């Protein structure tokens, strides 16, 4: 008889990791309460703590995309102008 692996939902993982962060009990107690191995709780807790910094770093101010496009427009114009000039001088210089 083959053992099948349990597949836990992200909500369950978050619930267990938050319980570990809040120290609602020892890891052994949480392990027996949720039916998950202690090393798995440690891994989920570490993932939770490592990922929280990304929540604050990934926030962008509203309208940031429009501002970036406004900054890029003059650069694209300059690229177009330099391309035309390069092609003009290439034709004038001969083969």
mmCIF file of C-alpha atoms in Angstrom:
data_model
loop_
_atom_site.group_PDB
_atom_site.id
_atom_site.type_symbol
_atom_site.label_atom_id
_atom_site.label_comp_id
_atom_site.label_asym_id
_atom_site.label_seq_id
_atom_site.Cartn_x
_atom_site.Cartn_y
_atom_site.Cartn_z
ATOM 1 C CA UNK A 1 0.000 0.000 0.000
ATOM 2 C CA UNK A 2 1.543 3.277 -1.109
ATOM 3 C CA UNK A 3 1.638 6.291 1.134
ATOM 4 C CA UNK A 4 0.073 9.375 -0.346
ATOM 5 C CA UNK A 5 1.367 12.804 0.512
ATOM 6 C CA UNK A 6 -0.938 15.309 2.106
ATOM 7 C CA UNK A 7 -1.522 18.442 0.113
ATOM 8 C CA UNK A 8 -2.272 21.383 2.353
ATOM 9 C CA UNK A 9 -4.000 24.489 1.096
ATOM 10 C CA UNK A 10 -2.263 27.855 1.278
ATOM 11 C CA UNK A 11 -4.880 28.985 3.799
ATOM 12 C CA UNK A 12 -4.042 26.078 6.095
ATOM 13 C CA UNK A 13 -0.313 26.753 5.777
ATOM 14 C CA UNK A 14 -0.863 30.417 6.604
ATOM 15 C CA UNK A 15 -3.021 29.506 9.607
ATOM 16 C CA UNK A 16 -0.364 27.165 11.005
ATOM 17 C CA UNK A 17 2.493 29.582 10.306
ATOM 18 C CA UNK A 18 0.647 32.455 11.982
ATOM 19 C CA UNK A 19 -0.045 30.262 15.000
ATOM 20 C CA UNK A 20 3.680 29.522 15.179
ATOM 21 C CA UNK A 21 4.607 33.197 14.865
ATOM 22 C CA UNK A 22 2.075 34.181 17.519
ATOM 23 C CA UNK A 23 3.488 31.422 19.733
ATOM 24 C CA UNK A 24 0.044 30.022 20.482
ATOM 25 C CA UNK A 25 1.831 26.959 21.787
ATOM 26 C CA UNK A 26 5.066 25.097 21.410
ATOM 27 C CA UNK A 27 5.912 23.673 18.031
ATOM 28 C CA UNK A 28 5.212 20.201 19.400
ATOM 29 C CA UNK A 29 1.750 21.282 20.549
ATOM 30 C CA UNK A 30 1.001 22.924 17.206
ATOM 31 C CA UNK A 31 2.255 19.826 15.439
ATOM 32 C CA UNK A 32 -0.146 17.560 17.294
ATOM 33 C CA UNK A 33 -3.034 20.034 17.038
ATOM 34 C CA UNK A 34 -2.772 20.506 13.266
ATOM 35 C CA UNK A 35 -1.386 17.054 12.405
ATOM 36 C CA UNK A 36 1.720 18.429 10.697
ATOM 37 C CA UNK A 37 5.351 17.564 11.348
ATOM 38 C CA UNK A 38 7.323 20.088 13.426
ATOM 39 C CA UNK A 39 9.942 20.656 10.724
ATOM 40 C CA UNK A 40 7.156 21.534 8.288
ATOM 41 C CA UNK A 41 5.839 24.136 10.745
ATOM 42 C CA UNK A 42 9.328 25.628 11.000
ATOM 43 C CA UNK A 43 9.581 25.769 7.192
ATOM 44 C CA UNK A 44 6.191 27.472 6.806
ATOM 45 C CA UNK A 45 7.035 29.934 9.584
ATOM 46 C CA UNK A 46 10.343 30.779 7.875
ATOM 47 C CA UNK A 47 8.562 31.245 4.551
ATOM 48 C CA UNK A 48 6.046 33.541 6.199
ATOM 49 C CA UNK A 49 8.696 35.664 7.887
ATOM 50 C CA UNK A 50 10.857 35.859 4.745
ATOM 51 C CA UNK A 51 7.899 36.813 2.571
ATOM 52 C CA UNK A 52 6.579 39.663 4.694
ATOM 53 C CA UNK A 53 9.357 42.039 3.635
ATOM 54 C CA UNK A 54 8.272 41.571 0.026
ATOM 55 C CA UNK A 55 4.777 42.774 0.854
ATOM 56 C CA UNK A 56 6.057 46.200 1.759
ATOM 57 C CA UNK A 57 8.730 46.423 -0.938
ATOM 58 C CA UNK A 58 6.385 45.521 -3.804
ATOM 59 C CA UNK A 59 3.930 48.342 -3.207
ATOM 60 C CA UNK A 60 3.931 50.988 -5.912
ATOM 61 C CA UNK A 61 2.376 54.409 -5.634
ATOM 62 C CA UNK A 62 -0.829 54.850 -7.660
ATOM 63 C CA UNK A 63 -0.192 56.242 -11.126
ATOM 64 C CA UNK A 64 3.392 54.987 -11.110
ATOM 65 C CA UNK A 65 2.985 53.318 -14.479
ATOM 66 C CA UNK A 66 1.755 56.517 -16.131
ATOM 67 C CA UNK A 67 4.690 58.416 -14.654
ATOM 68 C CA UNK A 68 7.132 55.848 -16.022
ATOM 69 C CA UNK A 69 5.594 56.143 -19.502
ATOM 70 C CA UNK A 70 5.849 59.924 -19.323
ATOM 71 C CA UNK A 71 9.540 59.633 -18.508
ATOM 72 C CA UNK A 72 10.133 57.119 -21.290
ATOM 73 C CA UNK A 73 8.427 59.112 -24.073
ATOM 74 C CA UNK A 74 11.255 61.678 -24.538
ATOM 75 C CA UNK A 75 13.800 58.870 -24.521
ATOM 76 C CA UNK A 76 11.990 57.022 -27.301
ATOM 77 C CA UNK A 77 11.817 60.261 -29.292
ATOM 78 C CA UNK A 78 15.564 60.726 -28.924
ATOM 79 C CA UNK A 79 16.204 57.138 -30.012
ATOM 80 C CA UNK A 80 14.086 57.699 -33.117
ATOM 81 C CA UNK A 81 15.908 60.933 -33.942
ATOM 82 C CA UNK A 82 19.343 59.317 -33.561
ATOM 83 C CA UNK A 83 18.281 56.364 -35.710
ATOM 84 C CA UNK A 84 17.172 58.690 -38.520
ATOM 85 C CA UNK A 85 20.430 60.650 -38.306
ATOM 86 C CA UNK A 86 22.509 57.471 -38.340
ATOM 87 C CA UNK A 87 20.673 56.166 -41.416
ATOM 88 C CA UNK A 88 21.082 59.541 -43.166
ATOM 89 C CA UNK A 89 24.843 59.635 -42.584
ATOM 90 C CA UNK A 90 25.188 55.989 -43.555
ATOM 91 C CA UNK A 91 23.592 56.733 -46.962
ATOM 92 C CA UNK A 92 25.694 59.889 -47.456
ATOM 93 C CA UNK A 93 28.997 58.138 -46.703
ATOM 94 C CA UNK A 94 28.535 55.753 -49.621
ATOM 95 C CA UNK A 95 28.980 52.001 -49.877
#
